Amino acid sequence: MHVEFHRIYKSLDFEDFLEETSFIMAKGGMDCLPYIQDANCLKKTAPEKALKQFVKSILMAVHTYCPNISIKDDGRYYSVTIEKK
């Protein structure tokens, strides 16, 4: 088994955060496109809630559908662990 470790920094701007998260999640086999589309739509009406909702959705999806991915909030960034077989 191979394990990858990544960090997604919270200080990234909105678009970069979505792009970085999508790239890292894809390495673990997760498609983030629906969550990115939802976040972009929410950003138009409630920009202060868009990023929080995106992270919440990703965490829920990872917990439900991707047992090989682990995400932990480490303050300034999210630590992502991906187990590959």
mmCIF file of N, CA and C in Angstrom:
data_model
loop_
_atom_site.group_PDB
_atom_site.id
_atom_site.type_symbol
_atom_site.label_atom_id
_atom_site.label_comp_id
_atom_site.label_asym_id
_atom_site.label_seq_id
_atom_site.Cartn_x
_atom_site.Cartn_y
_atom_site.Cartn_z
ATOM 1 N N MET A 1 0.836 -1.179 0.000
ATOM 2 C CA MET A 1 0.000 0.000 0.000
ATOM 3 C C MET A 1 0.886 1.249 0.000
ATOM 4 N N HIS A 2 0.455 2.248 -0.740
ATOM 5 C CA HIS A 2 1.163 3.516 -0.869
ATOM 6 C C HIS A 2 0.320 4.613 -0.224
ATOM 7 N N VAL A 3 0.943 5.473 0.554
ATOM 8 C CA VAL A 3 0.223 6.557 1.227
ATOM 9 C C VAL A 3 0.805 7.895 0.778
ATOM 10 N N GLU A 4 -0.080 8.818 0.390
ATOM 11 C CA GLU A 4 0.313 10.174 0.001
ATOM 12 C C GLU A 4 -0.193 11.160 1.043
ATOM 13 N N PHE A 5 0.607 12.181 1.311
ATOM 14 C CA PHE A 5 0.226 13.232 2.243
ATOM 15 C C PHE A 5 0.214 14.569 1.497
ATOM 16 N N HIS A 6 -0.826 15.349 1.730
ATOM 17 C CA HIS A 6 -0.961 16.659 1.083
ATOM 18 C C HIS A 6 -1.464 17.675 2.090
ATOM 19 N N ARG A 7 -1.260 18.945 1.759
ATOM 20 C CA ARG A 7 -1.796 20.042 2.567
ATOM 21 C C ARG A 7 -2.565 20.982 1.649
ATOM 22 N N ILE A 8 -3.727 21.408 2.131
ATOM 23 C CA ILE A 8 -4.499 22.429 1.426
ATOM 24 C C ILE A 8 -4.552 23.638 2.360
ATOM 25 N N TYR A 9 -3.856 24.693 1.986
ATOM 26 C CA TYR A 9 -3.761 25.864 2.853
ATOM 27 C C TYR A 9 -5.036 26.697 2.803
ATOM 28 N N LYS A 10 -5.518 27.064 3.971
ATOM 29 C CA LYS A 10 -6.746 27.856 4.081
ATOM 30 C C LYS A 10 -6.545 29.274 3.564
ATOM 31 N N SER A 11 -5.316 29.730 3.477
ATOM 32 C CA SER A 11 -5.025 31.097 3.049
ATOM 33 C C SER A 11 -5.156 31.298 1.542
ATOM 34 N N LEU A 12 -5.352 30.217 0.783
ATOM 35 C CA LEU A 12 -5.528 30.350 -0.664
ATOM 36 C C LEU A 12 -6.809 31.124 -0.959
ATOM 37 N N ASP A 13 -6.821 31.844 -2.077
ATOM 38 C CA ASP A 13 -8.068 32.521 -2.433
ATOM 39 C C ASP A 13 -9.091 31.477 -2.872
ATOM 40 N N PHE A 14 -10.329 31.896 -3.043
ATOM 41 C CA PHE A 14 -11.449 30.990 -3.282
ATOM 42 C C PHE A 14 -11.199 30.040 -4.450
ATOM 43 N N GLU A 15 -10.851 30.575 -5.611
ATOM 44 C CA GLU A 15 -10.649 29.751 -6.805
ATOM 45 C C GLU A 15 -9.473 28.796 -6.654
ATOM 46 N N ASP A 16 -8.372 29.287 -6.091
ATOM 47 C CA ASP A 16 -7.202 28.432 -5.885
ATOM 48 C C ASP A 16 -7.489 27.308 -4.883
ATOM 49 N N PHE A 17 -8.264 27.633 -3.858
ATOM 50 C CA PHE A 17 -8.631 26.617 -2.868
ATOM 51 C C PHE A 17 -9.451 25.509 -3.523
ATOM 52 N N LEU A 18 -10.432 25.887 -4.341
ATOM 53 C CA LEU A 18 -11.254 24.894 -5.034
ATOM 54 C C LEU A 18 -10.411 24.054 -5.985
ATOM 55 N N GLU A 19 -9.519 24.699 -6.715
ATOM 56 C CA GLU A 19 -8.674 23.999 -7.684
ATOM 57 C C GLU A 19 -7.720 23.020 -6.989
ATOM 58 N N GLU A 20 -7.077 23.476 -5.935
ATOM 59 C CA GLU A 20 -6.130 22.631 -5.195
ATOM 60 C C GLU A 20 -6.841 21.434 -4.565
ATOM 61 N N THR A 21 -8.003 21.701 -3.965
ATOM 62 C CA THR A 21 -8.772 20.626 -3.345
ATOM 63 C C THR A 21 -9.197 19.599 -4.386
ATOM 64 N N SER A 22 -9.695 20.071 -5.507
ATOM 65 C CA SER A 22 -10.136 19.179 -6.580
ATOM 66 C C SER A 22 -8.986 18.317 -7.088
ATOM 67 N N PHE A 23 -7.819 18.927 -7.276
ATOM 68 C CA PHE A 23 -6.638 18.208 -7.761
ATOM 69 C C PHE A 23 -6.234 17.099 -6.782
ATOM 70 N N ILE A 24 -6.199 17.428 -5.505
ATOM 71 C CA ILE A 24 -5.779 16.452 -4.498
ATOM 72 C C ILE A 24 -6.823 15.347 -4.340
ATOM 73 N N MET A 25 -8.090 15.706 -4.325
ATOM 74 C CA MET A 25 -9.147 14.703 -4.182
ATOM 75 C C MET A 25 -9.182 13.748 -5.384
ATOM 76 N N ALA A 26 -8.871 14.265 -6.572
ATOM 77 C CA ALA A 26 -8.838 13.429 -7.774
ATOM 78 C C ALA A 26 -7.763 12.343 -7.650
ATOM 79 N N LYS A 27 -6.673 12.648 -6.962
ATOM 80 C CA LYS A 27 -5.626 11.646 -6.738
ATOM 81 C C LYS A 27 -6.150 10.468 -5.927
ATOM 82 N N GLY A 28 -7.174 10.729 -5.110
ATOM 83 C CA GLY A 28 -7.778 9.674 -4.306
ATOM 84 C C GLY A 28 -9.008 9.064 -4.956
ATOM 85 N N GLY A 29 -9.323 9.497 -6.176
ATOM 86 C CA GLY A 29 -10.443 8.924 -6.907
ATOM 87 C C GLY A 29 -11.765 9.636 -6.705
ATOM 88 N N MET A 30 -11.737 10.847 -6.172
ATOM 89 C CA MET A 30 -12.976 11.585 -5.916
ATOM 90 C C MET A 30 -13.145 12.713 -6.926
ATOM 91 N N ASP A 31 -14.347 12.820 -7.487
ATOM 92 C CA ASP A 31 -14.674 13.893 -8.428
ATOM 93 C C ASP A 31 -15.322 15.033 -7.659
ATOM 94 N N CYS A 32 -14.728 16.209 -7.695
ATOM 95 C CA CYS A 32 -15.230 17.362 -6.948
ATOM 96 C C CYS A 32 -16.065 18.315 -7.792
ATOM 97 N N LEU A 33 -16.236 18.033 -9.069
ATOM 98 C CA LEU A 33 -16.926 18.965 -9.951
ATOM 99 C C LEU A 33 -18.304 19.382 -9.431
ATOM 100 N N PRO A 34 -19.161 18.471 -8.982
ATOM 101 C CA PRO A 34 -20.467 18.921 -8.484
ATOM 102 C C PRO A 34 -20.353 19.870 -7.290
ATOM 103 N N TYR A 35 -19.366 19.638 -6.429
ATOM 104 C CA TYR A 35 -19.173 20.479 -5.252
ATOM 105 C C TYR A 35 -18.620 21.848 -5.637
ATOM 106 N N ILE A 36 -17.767 21.871 -6.651
ATOM 107 C CA ILE A 36 -17.227 23.135 -7.153
ATOM 108 C C ILE A 36 -18.336 23.958 -7.794
ATOM 109 N N GLN A 37 -19.198 23.307 -8.572
ATOM 110 C CA GLN A 37 -20.317 24.016 -9.194
ATOM 111 C C GLN A 37 -21.245 24.599 -8.136
ATOM 112 N N ASP A 38 -21.547 23.824 -7.115
ATOM 113 C CA ASP A 38 -22.392 24.321 -6.019
ATOM 114 C C ASP A 38 -21.741 25.518 -5.321
ATOM 115 N N ALA A 39 -20.440 25.425 -5.068
ATOM 116 C CA ALA A 39 -19.730 26.507 -4.388
ATOM 117 C C ALA A 39 -19.721 27.775 -5.229
ATOM 118 N N ASN A 40 -19.520 27.648 -6.531
ATOM 119 C CA ASN A 40 -19.521 28.822 -7.403
ATOM 120 C C ASN A 40 -20.899 29.476 -7.463
ATOM 121 N N CYS A 41 -21.959 28.673 -7.474
ATOM 122 C CA CYS A 41 -23.321 29.227 -7.447
ATOM 123 C C CYS A 41 -23.588 29.924 -6.122
ATOM 124 N N LEU A 42 -23.200 29.302 -5.020
ATOM 125 C CA LEU A 42 -23.416 29.887 -3.701
ATOM 126 C C LEU A 42 -22.599 31.157 -3.518
ATOM 127 N N LYS A 43 -21.441 31.226 -4.143
ATOM 128 C CA LYS A 43 -20.585 32.409 -4.025
ATOM 129 C C LYS A 43 -21.289 33.653 -4.561
ATOM 130 N N LYS A 44 -22.156 33.477 -5.558
ATOM 131 C CA LYS A 44 -22.879 34.611 -6.143
ATOM 132 C C LYS A 44 -23.912 35.189 -5.180
ATOM 133 N N THR A 45 -24.521 34.332 -4.364
ATOM 134 C CA THR A 45 -25.575 34.796 -3.467
ATOM 135 C C THR A 45 -25.119 34.967 -2.024
ATOM 136 N N ALA A 46 -24.191 34.141 -1.590
ATOM 137 C CA ALA A 46 -23.711 34.198 -0.204
ATOM 138 C C ALA A 46 -22.221 33.880 -0.163
ATOM 139 N N PRO A 47 -21.385 34.817 -0.612
ATOM 140 C CA PRO A 47 -19.946 34.531 -0.717
ATOM 141 C C PRO A 47 -19.279 34.130 0.593
ATOM 142 N N GLU A 48 -19.767 34.648 1.715
ATOM 143 C CA GLU A 48 -19.149 34.311 3.001
ATOM 144 C C GLU A 48 -19.418 32.865 3.411
ATOM 145 N N LYS A 49 -20.441 32.250 2.835
ATOM 146 C CA LYS A 49 -20.784 30.871 3.184
ATOM 147 C C LYS A 49 -20.264 29.850 2.173
ATOM 148 N N ALA A 50 -19.876 30.285 1.004
ATOM 149 C CA ALA A 50 -19.535 29.373 -0.093
ATOM 150 C C ALA A 50 -18.385 28.431 0.244
ATOM 151 N N LEU A 51 -17.298 28.967 0.756
ATOM 152 C CA LEU A 51 -16.130 28.121 1.051
ATOM 153 C C LEU A 51 -16.423 27.153 2.202
ATOM 154 N N LYS A 52 -17.096 27.649 3.241
ATOM 155 C CA LYS A 52 -17.435 26.770 4.369
ATOM 156 C C LYS A 52 -18.323 25.619 3.914
ATOM 157 N N GLN A 53 -19.304 25.919 3.065
ATOM 158 C CA GLN A 53 -20.208 24.887 2.583
ATOM 159 C C GLN A 53 -19.467 23.888 1.690
ATOM 160 N N PHE A 54 -18.535 24.392 0.881
ATOM 161 C CA PHE A 54 -17.728 23.516 0.027
ATOM 162 C C PHE A 54 -16.940 22.521 0.881
ATOM 163 N N VAL A 55 -16.262 23.030 1.893
ATOM 164 C CA VAL A 55 -15.463 22.161 2.769
ATOM 165 C C VAL A 55 -16.368 21.155 3.482
ATOM 166 N N LYS A 56 -17.493 21.613 3.967
ATOM 167 C CA LYS A 56 -18.445 20.733 4.650
ATOM 168 C C LYS A 56 -18.922 19.614 3.714
ATOM 169 N N SER A 57 -19.239 19.967 2.478
ATOM 170 C CA SER A 57 -19.690 18.975 1.492
ATOM 171 C C SER A 57 -18.600 17.966 1.164
ATOM 172 N N ILE A 58 -17.375 18.459 0.996
ATOM 173 C CA ILE A 58 -16.248 17.576 0.694
ATOM 174 C C ILE A 58 -16.000 16.606 1.851
ATOM 175 N N LEU A 59 -16.018 17.120 3.072
ATOM 176 C CA LEU A 59 -15.800 16.258 4.235
ATOM 177 C C LEU A 59 -16.867 15.174 4.324
ATOM 178 N N MET A 60 -18.114 15.546 4.068
ATOM 179 C CA MET A 60 -19.197 14.576 4.128
ATOM 180 C C MET A 60 -19.055 13.526 3.027
ATOM 181 N N ALA A 61 -18.714 13.964 1.822
ATOM 182 C CA ALA A 61 -18.548 13.029 0.706
ATOM 183 C C ALA A 61 -17.382 12.087 0.941
ATOM 184 N N VAL A 62 -16.282 12.607 1.445
ATOM 185 C CA VAL A 62 -15.112 11.766 1.733
ATOM 186 C C VAL A 62 -15.474 10.723 2.782
ATOM 187 N N HIS A 63 -16.148 11.162 3.826
ATOM 188 C CA HIS A 63 -16.539 10.244 4.898
ATOM 189 C C HIS A 63 -17.477 9.151 4.379
ATOM 190 N N THR A 64 -18.369 9.517 3.463
ATOM 191 C CA THR A 64 -19.379 8.584 2.962
ATOM 192 C C THR A 64 -18.864 7.681 1.847
ATOM 193 N N TYR A 65 -18.123 8.258 0.890
ATOM 194 C CA TYR A 65 -17.804 7.520 -0.343
ATOM 195 C C TYR A 65 -16.332 7.176 -0.545
ATOM 196 N N CYS A 66 -15.436 7.795 0.175
ATOM 197 C CA CYS A 66 -14.003 7.605 -0.090
ATOM 198 C C CYS A 66 -13.245 7.234 1.187
ATOM 199 N N PRO A 67 -13.360 5.999 1.627
ATOM 200 C CA PRO A 67 -12.669 5.605 2.864
ATOM 201 C C PRO A 67 -11.143 5.651 2.750
ATOM 202 N N ASN A 68 -10.627 5.741 1.536
ATOM 203 C CA ASN A 68 -9.178 5.809 1.354
ATOM 204 C C ASN A 68 -8.623 7.220 1.542
ATOM 205 N N ILE A 69 -9.515 8.211 1.713
ATOM 206 C CA ILE A 69 -9.085 9.598 1.904
ATOM 207 C C ILE A 69 -9.430 10.037 3.320
ATOM 208 N N SER A 70 -8.486 10.702 3.950
ATOM 209 C CA SER A 70 -8.696 11.239 5.296
ATOM 210 C C SER A 70 -8.349 12.730 5.274
ATOM 211 N N ILE A 71 -9.225 13.558 5.855
ATOM 212 C CA ILE A 71 -8.977 15.002 5.921
ATOM 213 C C ILE A 71 -9.044 15.436 7.376
ATOM 214 N N LYS A 72 -8.038 16.206 7.783
ATOM 215 C CA LYS A 72 -7.971 16.689 9.165
ATOM 216 C C LYS A 72 -7.681 18.185 9.151
ATOM 217 N N ASP A 73 -8.409 18.930 9.947
ATOM 218 C CA ASP A 73 -8.195 20.370 10.073
ATOM 219 C C ASP A 73 -7.026 20.603 11.024
ATOM 220 N N ASP A 74 -5.935 21.148 10.496
ATOM 221 C CA ASP A 74 -4.738 21.402 11.302
ATOM 222 C C ASP A 74 -4.472 22.892 11.486
ATOM 223 N N GLY A 75 -5.526 23.664 11.624
ATOM 224 C CA GLY A 75 -5.349 25.093 11.871
ATOM 225 C C GLY A 75 -5.211 25.895 10.599
ATOM 226 N N ARG A 76 -3.982 26.112 10.137
ATOM 227 C CA ARG A 76 -3.735 26.914 8.933
ATOM 228 C C ARG A 76 -4.002 26.163 7.643
ATOM 229 N N TYR A 77 -4.107 24.857 7.715
ATOM 230 C CA TYR A 77 -4.310 24.051 6.509
ATOM 231 C C TYR A 77 -5.086 22.781 6.852
ATOM 232 N N TYR A 78 -5.541 22.097 5.806
ATOM 233 C CA TYR A 78 -6.156 20.787 5.948
ATOM 234 C C TYR A 78 -5.121 19.743 5.538
ATOM 235 N N SER A 79 -4.910 18.763 6.394
ATOM 236 C CA SER A 79 -4.022 17.652 6.071
ATOM 237 C C SER A 79 -4.848 16.576 5.382
ATOM 238 N N VAL A 80 -4.380 16.139 4.241
ATOM 239 C CA VAL A 80 -5.080 15.114 3.468
ATOM 240 C C VAL A 80 -4.172 13.906 3.328
ATOM 241 N N THR A 81 -4.696 12.741 3.695
ATOM 242 C CA THR A 81 -3.976 11.485 3.555
ATOM 243 C C THR A 81 -4.752 10.619 2.578
ATOM 244 N N ILE A 82 -4.050 10.104 1.579
ATOM 245 C CA ILE A 82 -4.682 9.252 0.568
ATOM 246 C C ILE A 82 -3.947 7.907 0.562
ATOM 247 N N GLU A 83 -4.715 6.852 0.785
ATOM 248 C CA GLU A 83 -4.152 5.511 0.758
ATOM 249 C C GLU A 83 -4.453 4.904 -0.621
ATOM 250 N N LYS A 84 -3.406 4.437 -1.290
ATOM 251 C CA LYS A 84 -3.554 3.784 -2.587
ATOM 252 C C LYS A 84 -3.048 2.357 -2.485
ATOM 253 N N LYS A 85 -3.754 1.470 -3.139
ATOM 254 C CA LYS A 85 -3.342 0.067 -3.108
ATOM 255 C C LYS A 85 -2.625 -0.304 -4.376
#
